[in-house]
Each structure stands twice: as structure tokens, then as C-alpha cells.
CSV table of C-alpha atoms in Angstrom, one decimal:
chain,number,residue,atom,x,y,z
A,1,MET,CA,88.1,-60.9,6.1
A,2,LYS,CA,89.4,-57.3,6.7
A,3,ARG,CA,92.7,-58.9,8.1
A,4,LEU,CA,93.3,-60.7,5.3
A,5,ALA,CA,92.8,-58.0,2.9
A,6,SER,CA,95.0,-56.0,5.2
A,7,ILE,CA,97.6,-58.8,4.9
A,8,LEU,CA,96.9,-58.6,1.0
A,9,LYS,CA,97.6,-55.5,0.8
A,10,ASP,CA,100.7,-55.2,2.6
A,11,ARG,CA,103.5,-54.9,0.2
A,12,ARG,CA,106.4,-57.3,1.6
A,13,THR,CA,103.2,-60.0,1.0
A,14,GLN,CA,102.5,-59.1,-2.2
A,15,TYR,CA,106.5,-59.4,-3.3
A,16,CYS,CA,106.7,-63.0,-1.4
A,17,ILE,CA,103.4,-63.9,-3.9
A,18,ILE,CA,105.0,-63.0,-7.2
A,19,PHE,CA,108.7,-64.4,-6.3
A,20,TRP,CA,106.5,-67.7,-5.1
A,21,ILE,CA,105.3,-67.8,-8.4
A,22,LEU,CA,108.4,-66.9,-10.2
A,23,LEU,CA,110.1,-70.1,-8.0
A,24,LEU,CA,107.2,-72.2,-9.0
A,25,LYS,CA,108.0,-71.8,-13.0
A,26,ALA,CA,111.9,-71.5,-12.3
A,27,ILE,CA,111.7,-75.4,-11.1
A,28,ASP,CA,109.4,-75.9,-13.5
A,29,ILE,CA,111.9,-74.9,-16.1
A,30,VAL,CA,114.6,-76.5,-14.1
A,31,ALA,CA,113.2,-79.5,-13.9
A,32,ARG,CA,112.5,-79.7,-17.8
A,33,LEU,CA,116.0,-78.9,-18.6
A,34,LEU,CA,117.3,-81.7,-16.4
A,35,SER,CA,115.0,-84.2,-17.3
A,36,GLU,CA,116.2,-83.9,-21.2
A,37,VAL,CA,119.4,-85.5,-19.8
A,38,ALA,CA,118.9,-89.3,-20.0
A,39,SER,CA,119.9,-90.3,-17.0
A,40,LEU,CA,118.2,-87.2,-15.0
A,41,GLN,CA,114.7,-88.2,-16.5
A,42,PHE,CA,113.5,-88.7,-13.2
A,43,PHE,CA,113.3,-84.6,-12.7
A,44,ALA,CA,110.4,-84.5,-14.5
A,45,MET,CA,108.7,-85.2,-11.9
A,46,LEU,CA,108.9,-82.1,-10.1
A,47,GLY,CA,108.0,-80.2,-13.1
A,48,PHE,CA,104.2,-79.5,-14.5
A,49,GLU,CA,104.5,-81.6,-17.8
A,50,SER,CA,101.5,-83.3,-17.4
A,51,LEU,CA,99.1,-80.4,-16.8
A,52,SER,CA,95.4,-80.8,-18.1
A,53,VAL,CA,94.9,-78.2,-21.0
A,54,GLY,CA,92.9,-75.9,-18.9
A,55,SER,CA,95.2,-76.1,-15.8
A,56,ARG,CA,97.8,-75.2,-18.0
A,57,LEU,CA,96.0,-72.8,-19.6
A,58,ILE,CA,95.5,-71.2,-16.1
A,59,TRP,CA,98.6,-71.7,-14.7
A,60,ASP,CA,100.4,-69.6,-17.9
A,61,GLY,CA,97.9,-66.7,-17.1
A,62,LEU,CA,99.1,-66.9,-13.6
A,63,PHE,CA,102.4,-66.4,-14.4
A,64,ILE,CA,101.8,-63.4,-16.7
A,65,PHE,CA,100.1,-61.5,-14.6
A,66,ALA,CA,102.8,-62.3,-12.2
A,67,VAL,CA,105.2,-60.8,-14.4
A,68,PHE,CA,103.3,-57.8,-15.0
A,69,TRP,CA,102.2,-57.7,-11.6
A,70,LEU,CA,106.3,-57.5,-10.5
A,71,GLY,CA,106.6,-54.9,-12.4
A,72,TYR,CA,104.0,-52.9,-11.2
A,73,ARG,CA,105.5,-53.3,-8.0
A,74,VAL,CA,109.1,-52.2,-9.0
A,75,TRP,CA,107.3,-48.9,-11.4
A,76,ASN,CA,105.6,-48.0,-7.8
A,77,ASP,CA,108.1,-48.6,-5.2
A,78,VAL,CA,111.5,-48.3,-7.1
A,79,PHE,CA,110.8,-45.2,-9.2
A,80,GLY,CA,107.8,-43.3,-7.4
A,81,PHE,CA,105.6,-43.8,-9.6
A,82,GLY,CA,101.5,-44.7,-9.4
B,1,MET,CA,116.1,-105.0,1.5
B,2,ALA,CA,117.9,-108.1,3.6
B,3,HIS,CA,119.2,-109.4,0.4
B,4,GLY,CA,120.7,-106.3,-1.3
B,5,ALA,CA,117.2,-104.8,-2.8
B,6,SER,CA,116.0,-101.5,-3.5
B,7,PRO,CA,114.1,-100.3,-0.2
B,8,THR,CA,111.9,-98.1,-3.3
B,9,GLN,CA,111.5,-100.8,-5.1
B,10,GLN,CA,107.5,-100.9,-6.5
B,11,LYS,CA,106.6,-104.3,-4.6
B,12,VAL,CA,107.2,-105.6,-1.3
B,13,PHE,CA,105.9,-109.1,-0.7
B,14,TYR,CA,104.9,-110.2,2.7
B,15,VAL,CA,106.7,-112.8,4.5
B,16,GLU,CA,104.7,-115.6,5.8
B,17,GLY,CA,104.1,-115.1,9.4
B,18,LEU,CA,105.6,-111.6,9.6
B,19,GLY,CA,103.7,-108.4,9.4
B,20,GLN,CA,100.1,-107.8,8.0
B,21,PRO,CA,98.6,-110.6,5.8
B,22,THR,CA,95.7,-108.3,4.6
B,23,TYR,CA,97.9,-107.7,1.0
B,24,PRO,CA,100.0,-109.5,-0.2
B,25,TYR,CA,101.8,-106.3,-0.9
B,26,VAL,CA,102.9,-103.2,0.2
B,27,SER,CA,104.7,-100.7,-1.8
B,28,GLY,CA,108.5,-99.6,-1.1
B,29,LEU,CA,109.9,-96.9,0.7
B,30,GLY,CA,109.6,-93.2,0.3
B,31,TYR,CA,112.4,-91.9,2.5
B,32,PRO,CA,116.0,-92.1,1.6
B,33,SER,CA,117.8,-95.3,2.4
B,34,PRO,CA,118.6,-95.6,5.8
B,35,TRP,CA,115.0,-96.5,7.3
B,36,GLY,CA,115.0,-99.3,5.1
B,37,LEU,CA,119.0,-100.6,5.6
B,38,TYR,CA,117.4,-100.6,9.7
B,39,LEU,CA,114.9,-102.8,8.6
B,40,ALA,CA,116.7,-104.8,6.7
B,41,LEU,CA,119.3,-105.2,9.7
B,42,VAL,CA,116.6,-106.2,12.1
B,43,TYR,CA,115.3,-109.0,9.5
B,44,LYS,CA,118.5,-110.9,9.5
B,45,THR,CA,119.0,-110.6,13.6
B,46,TYR,CA,115.2,-112.1,13.4
B,47,GLN,CA,116.6,-114.5,11.4
B,48,LEU,CA,119.4,-115.4,13.9
B,49,LEU,CA,117.2,-115.0,16.5
B,50,PRO,CA,113.6,-116.2,15.3
B,51,ILE,CA,112.1,-116.1,18.7
B,52,SER,CA,108.7,-114.7,17.3
B,53,PRO,CA,107.3,-112.3,15.2
B,54,TYR,CA,106.6,-109.7,18.5
B,55,PHE,CA,110.4,-109.9,18.8
B,56,TYR,CA,110.8,-108.6,15.3
B,57,TYR,CA,108.2,-106.0,15.8
B,58,PHE,CA,109.4,-105.3,18.7
B,59,LEU,CA,113.1,-104.6,16.8
B,60,ILE,CA,111.4,-102.5,14.5
B,61,LYS,CA,110.4,-100.1,17.1
B,62,LEU,CA,113.5,-100.3,19.3
B,63,LEU,CA,114.8,-97.3,17.2
B,64,PRO,CA,112.0,-94.9,17.3
B,65,ILE,CA,111.8,-95.5,20.6
B,66,THR,CA,115.8,-95.0,21.1
B,67,GLY,CA,115.1,-91.6,18.9
B,68,ASP,CA,112.2,-90.4,22.1
B,69,LEU,CA,114.8,-91.3,24.8
B,70,ILE,CA,117.7,-89.6,23.4
B,71,ALA,CA,115.4,-86.3,21.9
B,72,ALA,CA,113.9,-86.2,25.7
B,73,TYR,CA,117.8,-85.9,27.0
B,74,ILE,CA,118.4,-83.5,24.5
B,75,ILE,CA,114.8,-81.2,25.5
B,76,TYR,CA,116.0,-81.5,28.5
B,77,ARG,CA,119.4,-79.6,27.9
B,78,LEU,CA,117.6,-77.5,26.0
B,79,ALA,CA,115.7,-76.7,28.8
B,80,LEU,CA,118.0,-76.5,31.3
B,81,GLU,CA,119.7,-73.4,29.1
B,82,TYR,CA,116.3,-72.1,28.7
B,83,THR,CA,115.1,-72.4,32.2
B,84,ASN,CA,118.2,-72.5,33.5
B,85,ASN,CA,116.6,-74.4,36.1
B,86,ILE,CA,116.7,-78.5,36.5
B,87,GLU,CA,113.8,-79.2,38.1
B,88,ARG,CA,111.5,-77.9,35.2
B,89,ALA,CA,113.8,-79.2,32.4
B,90,ARG,CA,113.6,-82.7,33.8
B,91,LYS,CA,109.9,-81.6,33.8
B,92,PHE,CA,109.6,-80.6,30.4
B,93,SER,CA,112.0,-83.8,29.2
B,94,LEU,CA,109.2,-85.8,31.1
B,95,VAL,CA,106.3,-84.4,29.6
B,96,PHE,CA,107.3,-85.0,26.2
B,97,PHE,CA,108.9,-88.6,26.3
B,98,LEU,CA,105.1,-89.5,28.1
B,99,CYS,CA,102.9,-87.7,25.8
B,100,PRO,CA,100.7,-90.2,25.1
B,101,PHE,CA,100.9,-89.0,21.2
B,102,VAL,CA,104.9,-89.5,20.9
B,103,ILE,CA,103.9,-93.0,22.4
B,104,PHE,CA,101.5,-93.8,20.0
B,105,ILE,CA,103.7,-92.7,16.9
B,106,SER,CA,107.4,-94.6,18.1
B,107,SER,CA,105.7,-97.4,20.1
B,108,VAL,CA,102.4,-98.4,18.9
B,109,TRP,CA,102.9,-97.4,14.7
B,110,GLY,CA,106.4,-97.9,14.6
B,111,MET,CA,106.9,-94.6,13.0
B,112,PHE,CA,110.5,-93.2,12.8
B,113,ASP,CA,110.0,-89.3,13.1
B,114,SER,CA,111.9,-89.4,16.3
B,115,ILE,CA,115.1,-90.0,14.4
B,116,PRO,CA,115.0,-86.8,12.7
B,117,ILE,CA,113.3,-85.1,15.6
B,118,LEU,CA,116.2,-85.9,17.1
B,119,PHE,CA,118.8,-84.6,15.0
B,120,THR,CA,117.0,-82.0,14.6
B,121,LEU,CA,117.0,-80.7,18.0
B,122,ILE,CA,121.1,-81.7,18.3
B,123,ALA,CA,121.4,-79.4,15.5
B,124,ILE,CA,119.7,-76.7,17.8
B,125,LEU,CA,121.5,-77.3,20.6
B,126,LEU,CA,124.8,-77.0,18.9
B,127,LEU,CA,123.9,-73.9,17.1
B,128,ILE,CA,123.6,-72.6,20.6
B,129,TYR,CA,126.6,-73.9,21.2
B,130,GLU,CA,128.3,-72.1,18.9
B,131,LYS,CA,129.3,-75.3,17.0
B,132,PRO,CA,127.8,-74.2,13.7
B,133,TYR,CA,129.1,-77.2,10.9
B,134,TRP,CA,128.5,-80.1,13.6
B,135,SER,CA,124.5,-78.7,13.6
B,136,ALA,CA,125.0,-78.6,10.0
B,137,PHE,CA,126.6,-82.2,10.2
B,138,SER,CA,123.4,-83.4,12.4
B,139,LEU,CA,120.7,-81.4,10.5
B,140,GLY,CA,122.1,-83.3,7.3
B,141,VAL,CA,121.8,-86.8,9.1
B,142,GLY,CA,118.1,-85.6,10.1
B,143,ILE,CA,117.5,-85.0,6.1
B,144,LEU,CA,118.9,-88.1,5.6
B,145,PHE,CA,116.3,-90.1,7.5
B,146,LYS,CA,113.5,-88.2,6.3
B,147,VAL,CA,113.7,-85.3,4.1
B,148,ILE,CA,111.2,-82.6,6.3
B,149,PRO,CA,114.2,-81.0,8.0
B,150,VAL,CA,115.2,-79.4,5.4
B,151,ILE,CA,112.3,-77.0,5.7
B,152,TYR,CA,113.8,-75.7,8.8
B,153,LEU,CA,117.0,-75.0,7.3
B,154,PRO,CA,117.1,-71.0,6.3
B,155,VAL,CA,116.4,-70.4,9.9
B,156,PRO,CA,119.7,-71.4,11.1
B,157,LEU,CA,121.1,-70.0,7.8
B,158,LEU,CA,119.1,-66.5,8.6
B,159,PHE,CA,120.9,-66.6,12.5
B,160,LEU,CA,123.9,-67.5,11.6
B,161,ARG,CA,124.3,-64.6,9.1
B,162,LYS,CA,122.8,-62.2,11.5
B,163,LYS,CA,125.5,-63.5,14.3
B,164,ARG,CA,128.8,-64.9,12.6
B,165,GLY,CA,128.7,-63.4,8.7
B,166,VAL,CA,127.3,-64.3,5.2
B,167,ARG,CA,130.7,-66.9,5.0
B,168,ASP,CA,129.4,-69.4,8.0
B,169,ALA,CA,125.7,-68.9,6.6
B,170,VAL,CA,127.1,-70.5,3.0
B,171,LEU,CA,129.2,-73.1,4.5
B,172,TYR,CA,126.1,-74.4,6.8
B,173,LEU,CA,124.4,-74.6,4.0
B,174,LEU,CA,127.0,-76.4,2.2
B,175,ILE,CA,127.4,-79.1,4.9
B,176,ALA,CA,123.6,-79.5,5.4
B,177,VAL,CA,123.1,-80.5,1.5
B,178,VAL,CA,126.3,-82.5,1.1
B,179,VAL,CA,126.1,-85.1,4.4
B,180,PRO,CA,122.7,-86.0,3.2
B,181,PHE,CA,123.4,-86.6,-0.6
B,182,ILE,CA,127.2,-88.1,0.2
B,183,LEU,CA,125.6,-90.7,2.7
B,184,ALA,CA,122.1,-91.1,0.6
B,185,LEU,CA,124.7,-92.4,-2.7
B,186,ILE,CA,126.9,-95.1,-0.8
B,187,PRO,CA,124.5,-97.8,-0.3
B,188,ILE,CA,123.0,-96.6,-4.1
B,189,ILE,CA,126.2,-97.3,-5.4
B,190,PHE,CA,127.4,-100.3,-2.9
B,191,TYR,CA,124.2,-102.3,-3.3
B,192,GLY,CA,124.0,-101.3,-7.1
B,193,TRP,CA,120.2,-99.9,-6.7
B,194,GLU,CA,118.6,-97.4,-9.3
B,195,ILE,CA,119.3,-94.0,-8.7
B,196,SER,CA,116.4,-93.1,-10.5
B,197,GLU,CA,114.1,-95.0,-8.6
B,198,ALA,CA,114.9,-93.8,-5.8
B,199,THR,CA,114.9,-90.4,-6.5
B,200,VAL,CA,111.7,-91.0,-8.1
B,201,THR,CA,110.5,-92.5,-5.0
B,202,VAL,CA,111.4,-89.6,-2.5
B,203,PHE,CA,110.3,-87.0,-5.5
B,204,SER,CA,106.6,-88.8,-5.3
B,205,GLN,CA,106.5,-87.5,-2.2
B,206,THR,CA,105.7,-83.6,-3.3
B,207,GLN,CA,102.9,-84.7,-5.5
B,208,ARG,CA,100.2,-86.2,-3.4
B,209,ARG,CA,97.0,-85.9,-3.4
B,210,GLY,CA,95.4,-84.1,-0.1
B,211,GLY,CA,94.8,-85.7,2.5
B,212,SER,CA,95.0,-86.2,6.3
B,213,LEU,CA,95.7,-84.3,9.2
B,214,THR,CA,94.5,-80.8,6.6
B,215,TYR,CA,91.4,-78.6,5.5
B,216,TRP,CA,92.9,-80.8,2.0
B,217,ASN,CA,90.8,-83.9,3.1
B,218,ILE,CA,87.8,-82.2,2.2
B,219,ALA,CA,88.7,-84.2,-1.2
B,220,ALA,CA,88.4,-87.2,0.4
B,221,LEU,CA,85.1,-86.6,1.8
B,222,LEU,CA,84.2,-84.7,-1.6
B,223,LYS,CA,84.8,-87.9,-3.5
B,224,ASN,CA,83.1,-90.4,-0.9
B,225,LEU,CA,79.9,-87.7,-1.3
B,226,PHE,CA,79.9,-87.1,-5.0
B,227,PRO,CA,82.3,-89.9,-6.8
B,228,ASN,CA,81.0,-88.6,-10.0
B,229,ILE,CA,82.3,-85.5,-10.2
B,230,PHE,CA,85.2,-85.7,-7.5
B,231,SER,CA,86.6,-88.8,-9.7
B,232,VAL,CA,90.5,-89.0,-9.1
B,233,GLU,CA,91.3,-88.0,-12.1
B,234,ALA,CA,89.8,-84.6,-11.1
B,235,LEU,CA,91.3,-84.9,-8.1
B,236,ASN,CA,95.0,-85.9,-9.4
B,237,SER,CA,94.0,-82.6,-11.9
B,238,LEU,CA,93.5,-80.3,-8.7
B,239,PHE,CA,96.2,-81.0,-6.8
B,240,SER,CA,98.8,-81.6,-10.0
B,241,PHE,CA,98.4,-77.4,-10.1
B,242,PRO,CA,101.4,-75.7,-9.3
B,243,PRO,CA,99.9,-73.2,-6.9
B,244,ILE,CA,97.9,-76.3,-4.5
B,245,ARG,CA,101.0,-78.8,-5.2
B,246,TYR,CA,103.5,-76.4,-4.1
B,247,LEU,CA,101.5,-73.6,-1.7
B,248,TRP,CA,104.1,-75.4,0.6
B,249,ILE,CA,106.7,-73.2,-0.2
B,250,LEU,CA,104.9,-70.2,0.3
B,251,GLY,CA,104.2,-71.4,3.7
B,252,LEU,CA,107.2,-71.6,4.5
B,253,ILE,CA,108.7,-68.1,3.1
B,254,ALA,CA,106.0,-66.7,5.1
B,255,ALA,CA,107.0,-68.8,8.2
B,256,TYR,CA,111.2,-67.4,7.2
B,257,LEU,CA,109.6,-64.1,7.1
B,258,LEU,CA,108.2,-64.1,10.8
B,259,TYR,CA,111.3,-65.6,12.3
B,260,GLU,CA,113.6,-62.5,10.4
B,261,GLU,CA,111.2,-60.2,11.8
B,262,ARG,CA,111.3,-62.4,15.0
B,263,GLN,CA,115.5,-61.7,15.1
B,264,THR,CA,115.6,-58.2,14.5
B,265,GLU,CA,112.9,-57.3,17.6
B,266,ILE,CA,115.7,-59.2,19.8
B,267,HIS,CA,118.8,-56.9,20.7
B,268,SER,CA,120.3,-59.3,23.2
B,269,ASP,CA,123.5,-61.5,22.3
B,270,ALA,CA,122.6,-63.7,25.6
B,271,ARG,CA,122.4,-67.6,24.7
B,272,VAL,CA,118.7,-67.9,26.3
B,273,ASP,CA,117.4,-65.2,23.7
B,274,SER,CA,118.9,-66.8,20.7
B,275,LEU,CA,117.6,-69.9,21.8
B,276,ARG,CA,113.9,-68.8,22.1
B,277,ALA,CA,114.4,-66.9,18.1
B,278,LEU,CA,115.7,-69.9,16.9
B,279,LEU,CA,112.6,-72.3,18.6
B,280,GLU,CA,110.3,-70.2,17.4
B,281,GLY,CA,111.6,-69.8,14.0
B,282,PHE,CA,111.5,-73.7,13.7
B,283,SER,CA,108.1,-73.6,15.4
B,284,PHE,CA,106.6,-71.0,12.3
B,285,ALA,CA,108.5,-73.4,9.4
B,286,THR,CA,106.6,-76.0,11.1
B,287,ILE,CA,103.5,-74.5,11.8
B,288,GLY,CA,103.5,-73.0,7.9
B,289,PHE,CA,104.4,-76.3,6.5
B,290,LEU,CA,101.4,-78.0,8.5
B,291,LEU,CA,99.6,-75.1,7.2
B,292,THR,CA,99.5,-75.2,3.6
B,293,ARG,CA,101.1,-79.2,2.5
B,294,PRO,CA,98.0,-80.5,0.8
B,295,PHE,CA,99.5,-84.1,2.4
B,296,VAL,CA,99.6,-83.9,6.2
B,297,PRO,CA,99.8,-87.2,8.1
B,298,GLU,CA,99.8,-87.0,12.0
B,299,GLN,CA,103.2,-87.5,12.8
B,300,PHE,CA,103.9,-84.4,12.0
B,301,VAL,CA,102.4,-83.0,14.1
B,302,LEU,CA,105.6,-84.8,16.6
B,303,TYR,CA,107.8,-82.1,14.9
B,304,LEU,CA,106.1,-79.1,16.3
B,305,LEU,CA,105.9,-81.0,19.8
B,306,PRO,CA,109.3,-80.1,21.2
B,307,PHE,CA,109.8,-76.4,20.2
B,308,LEU,CA,106.3,-76.0,21.9
B,309,ILE,CA,107.3,-77.9,25.3
B,310,ILE,CA,110.3,-75.6,25.6
B,311,LEU,CA,108.9,-72.5,24.9
B,312,SER,CA,106.0,-73.0,27.5
B,313,ALA,CA,108.3,-72.6,29.8
B,314,SER,CA,107.9,-68.7,29.2
B,315,ASN,CA,105.6,-67.0,26.7
B,316,LEU,CA,103.7,-69.6,25.6
B,317,PRO,CA,100.6,-71.1,27.6
B,318,LYS,CA,101.4,-75.0,28.1
B,319,LYS,CA,97.6,-76.0,26.7
B,320,TYR,CA,99.2,-75.1,23.3
B,321,TYR,CA,101.3,-78.1,23.5
B,322,ARG,CA,98.4,-79.9,25.4
B,323,LEU,CA,96.1,-78.8,22.5
B,324,THR,CA,98.9,-79.3,19.6
B,325,TRP,CA,99.4,-83.7,20.6
B,326,GLY,CA,95.3,-84.0,21.3
B,327,PHE,CA,94.2,-83.6,18.1
B,328,ALA,CA,96.9,-85.4,16.4
B,329,LEU,CA,95.8,-87.9,18.7
B,330,VAL,CA,92.2,-87.7,18.3
B,331,PHE,CA,92.7,-87.4,14.4
B,332,ALA,CA,94.9,-90.9,14.8
B,333,LEU,CA,92.0,-92.6,16.6
B,334,VAL,CA,89.2,-91.2,13.7
B,335,ASN,CA,91.5,-92.6,11.2
B,336,PHE,CA,91.7,-96.0,12.5
B,337,TYR,CA,95.7,-96.2,12.9
B,338,PRO,CA,94.6,-98.7,16.3
B,339,PHE,CA,92.4,-100.7,14.1
B,340,ALA,CA,95.5,-101.2,11.5
B,341,PHE,CA,96.9,-103.4,13.9
B,342,ALA,CA,93.6,-105.9,14.5
B,343,TYR,CA,95.0,-108.7,12.5
B,344,LEU,CA,97.2,-109.3,15.3
B,345,MET,CA,94.5,-110.8,17.2
B,346,ASP,CA,92.1,-112.2,14.3
B,347,ILE,CA,92.5,-111.8,10.0
B,348,GLU,CA,88.5,-111.5,10.8
B,349,PHE,CA,88.9,-108.8,13.3
B,350,TRP,CA,90.1,-106.8,10.8
B,351,ASN,CA,88.5,-108.0,7.4
B,352,ILE,CA,85.4,-106.5,9.5
B,353,PHE,CA,87.2,-102.9,10.4
B,354,ASN,CA,88.4,-102.9,6.6
B,355,TYR,CA,85.1,-103.4,5.8
B,356,LEU,CA,83.9,-100.6,7.7
B,357,ILE,CA,85.9,-97.9,6.9
B,358,ASN,CA,85.4,-98.3,3.1
B,359,THR,CA,81.8,-98.8,3.4
B,360,SER,CA,78.7,-96.1,3.3
B,361,PRO,CA,77.7,-94.8,5.8
B,362,PHE,CA,80.5,-95.7,8.0
B,363,SER,CA,83.1,-94.6,5.7
B,364,THR,CA,81.3,-91.1,5.0
B,365,VAL,CA,80.8,-90.6,8.7
B,366,ARG,CA,84.7,-91.2,9.1
B,367,TYR,CA,85.7,-88.8,6.3
B,368,VAL,CA,82.9,-86.1,7.9
B,369,MET,CA,85.1,-86.6,11.2
B,370,GLN,CA,88.5,-86.7,9.8
B,371,PHE,CA,87.6,-83.4,8.1
B,372,ALA,CA,85.9,-81.9,10.9
B,373,VAL,CA,88.7,-82.6,13.3
B,374,ALA,CA,91.8,-80.9,10.7
B,375,ILE,CA,89.7,-78.0,10.1
B,376,VAL,CA,89.4,-77.6,14.3
B,377,PHE,CA,93.4,-78.3,14.4
B,378,ASP,CA,94.3,-75.9,11.2
B,379,TRP,CA,92.5,-72.8,12.7
B,380,PHE,CA,94.1,-74.0,16.3
B,381,LEU,CA,97.4,-73.8,14.3
B,382,VAL,CA,96.8,-70.1,13.0
B,383,LYS,CA,95.4,-69.4,16.5
B,384,LEU,CA,99.2,-70.4,17.6
B,385,LEU,CA,101.3,-68.6,15.5
B,386,PHE,CA,99.1,-65.4,15.9
B,387,LYS,CA,100.1,-65.6,19.9
B,388,MET,CA,103.7,-67.1,19.1
B,389,ARG,CA,103.6,-63.2,16.7
B,390,LYS,CA,102.6,-61.3,19.3
B,391,LYS,CA,104.3,-62.4,22.4
B,392,THR,CA,108.2,-60.1,22.5
């Protein structure tokens, strides 16, 4: 548990998790855009359109949290505040 | 397929006297087309020479077994580069080829993972022989057979960026992506298959419920114990939740970072050091993938074995190799795969086993055992990862 906590405290690990969440959002957006084209509708499969209302809420919340988390990290690491 | 139909069509009907008489049809293949084309060739050959259904089964398994044989030779070449000792290289090659789990997957089950593994190993060999574009071509062909080797792609890219610069890394990426894309497209255009149908079948692999050799198989156990709470809908909802469905991407990002870290630790340009770094990078990617993907079929463990056996020449105790295939084989036996072929002896025999493994309390015992083996295996993989990370 202690080891896990220290891994999560690591700045690089935090950037990895933030990057991963943003990447998933990007996959969702790209899949949705491509599936708008009639012959490329199958790309919808890679996206998250089929999520239930609850899952959608949690996922959107997680994405917004990741954006704020990224802001906080950049604020600390680039500008040296905090 | 032997008549030009798409390998990804939803229903492949039973041919009298061939294959499983237990279901009226099986679902289409979830891979790009080469394996389906090979099966079509096998069927055509059997039609010309209908000696016995066993001849047909033998022909199916011939390609995976040939894959094992050539992979064993490539392991010999890689081990020779790594150890500079012919006797040890021969031994490693034989240890892989005669590994019971390798034999089980190719010769008993007839699963063809040895082919993408072979092309992945050739890609590593060509990288250390400083033929990066042929290496990219080989990795691309591996991806064409089964998409799995795509998880290794960033490792050679990081390797080349350090050794030869960004330009070579970008060219490598282009070749490794374009080659399988074009080769997959050719039969689709030639036979006039539905491209959307083929792609959906391959994409569907990213959206599977948790199961097999991973801690996520607890889902099957919970569904068996509490079917009202853990319904199919509830589990589908859980496994379609983005951070769970794509957890493997995070696992791979972590693996690539580990490789990058290891690469910077190695200051020598010697071929043996480059090879070790690459083997470790490919191992990290495999372990990261196995630990985070919600669905891990037993045969995915095969991808780890060649790297572990060669690395055991220096810094990795051999017990890690033995335990890796040992756990996977035990899981396969618990999963009752040997009995999947019981219909060859007697259809009633198969029916009895099928009834037992799907009826409580036997099914519950089976799910508990599957979960127990998977948890121990994943714990072992974490231990292996830390062991590999520690060694310098």
C-alpha cells in the first residue's frame, strides 16, 4: 500500500494517468467524428456512445477532474507555484 | 471461406464430419484475414485429398507447428548473439520448442500465435543486425496475422530514436503500419468482402467482457454466484466503462516508460546490450498488457516466453520462465480445454463434460479455480516485473 502511494505521488506517474485519460477522450472524439461518415460508421465501436447514463456521468466527471489535475500539475511544475 | 466468403461473417456453419458437431455453427474469426485464408487453403487441400478428418486437423495445425519450429531457430540466433555460446543457444532453443505449453497451444489446440511471435522475433533480430526497415516489415506482417504485436511497436521506435534518430523511427512506424494495412486490404478488395464487417470484427476485440487468465475473471465467478446482481447487462456496463476497457493503454504507457528508463541506463553501444534492452522492453510491454487487459486468453502468455528464455542466459533466474508457462498450462487445464476435443472420441463424452462445467456446483468450483490461478499468475507477473526492473 505504501509502495502504491509512493508510485501515485510520483510526478511522472501522475502525468501518465492524466495523459491516458485525455487520450481516451481523444479516442472517443475521433471515433465519434469518423462514425459520422456513412462508410466509416464502424468506428463508433471504439468510442463510448453506448455508455449508460450513470457511467457517462462518472466518465465525464473523471475527464473534467483530469483537466483540472493537469492544470494543477502544470501550475506547480512550470510556474513553480503551489 | 474456401468459396470466397468473408472470414468475419457472423456464422460459420458446421461441415458434416469436420470439426465440432456440438454447435450448428461457430462465430466468424476475430483476426485479420491471413489465418482465414490459410484455413480456406487447408479445406481446399482436404477436398482434393479427403483421406481422413484427422488429416484436415493435421493440416490446420501444421502452420502453427511450423511457426514454433522457425521461432525456435530465431531464438537460437538471438540467444547466440546474447551468449556467444552455441551450446547454450541450442539449449534455449530446444527448451522453447519442447515447452509443454508451446506444444499444447500449437499441436493440441491449433492456435496460431506462434506465427505473430515468429515475425516479432525476426523483427528483433533484424533490428540488432541494423536492418530497421526489414524489421518494420516483419513486425507489420506479425500484426497482419494477429493485431497483438502492435503493442511492441513503440519499443523499436524508442530504440531507433536513440540509436539512429527520429527520421528512422518515423520511417519504421510508417512501414510497420502501412504493410499490414495494405496486405489486409488486398483480399478484401479481391473477394469483395464488406470492409466494415471485417473491421468491426477486429475492433470488437477491444470491447470484451473480463475473463480468462486475469483477475478480471472474477466477473464470471460473481455472475455464477450472484446472477441477479451481476447480470450480463451489469457486467457489460462495467467492462464498457472507458478506464476499465482501455486500462491496457495505461499499462502499455507505463511499460514504454520503463523501457525508456532502462535504455538510458545502458551507456554501451554493444550489440549484446542493445539486444538485452530490446528483450526487456518487449517483456515489459507484454507484462503490462497481460496485467491490464480485461480479457487475457491463455495463449497470450506465449508472447512472453521467448524473451524470458533468452534473458535467463544472464540476469533472470530460469524459474521465472518455467513458472510463466506452468501457470498458463494449469489455467488451460482448469479451463477444460483438453475436454473441448472430447467429441473426437464420443459426442456423449463431450456432452457430459459440457453439462458438468456449466452446472453448479461444478461450474462454481471451476470459476473459483480459474480466479485463484489467475490471481497467483498476476501476482507472479508483478514480481517478475520488479525483478527485471531491479537488475542492471
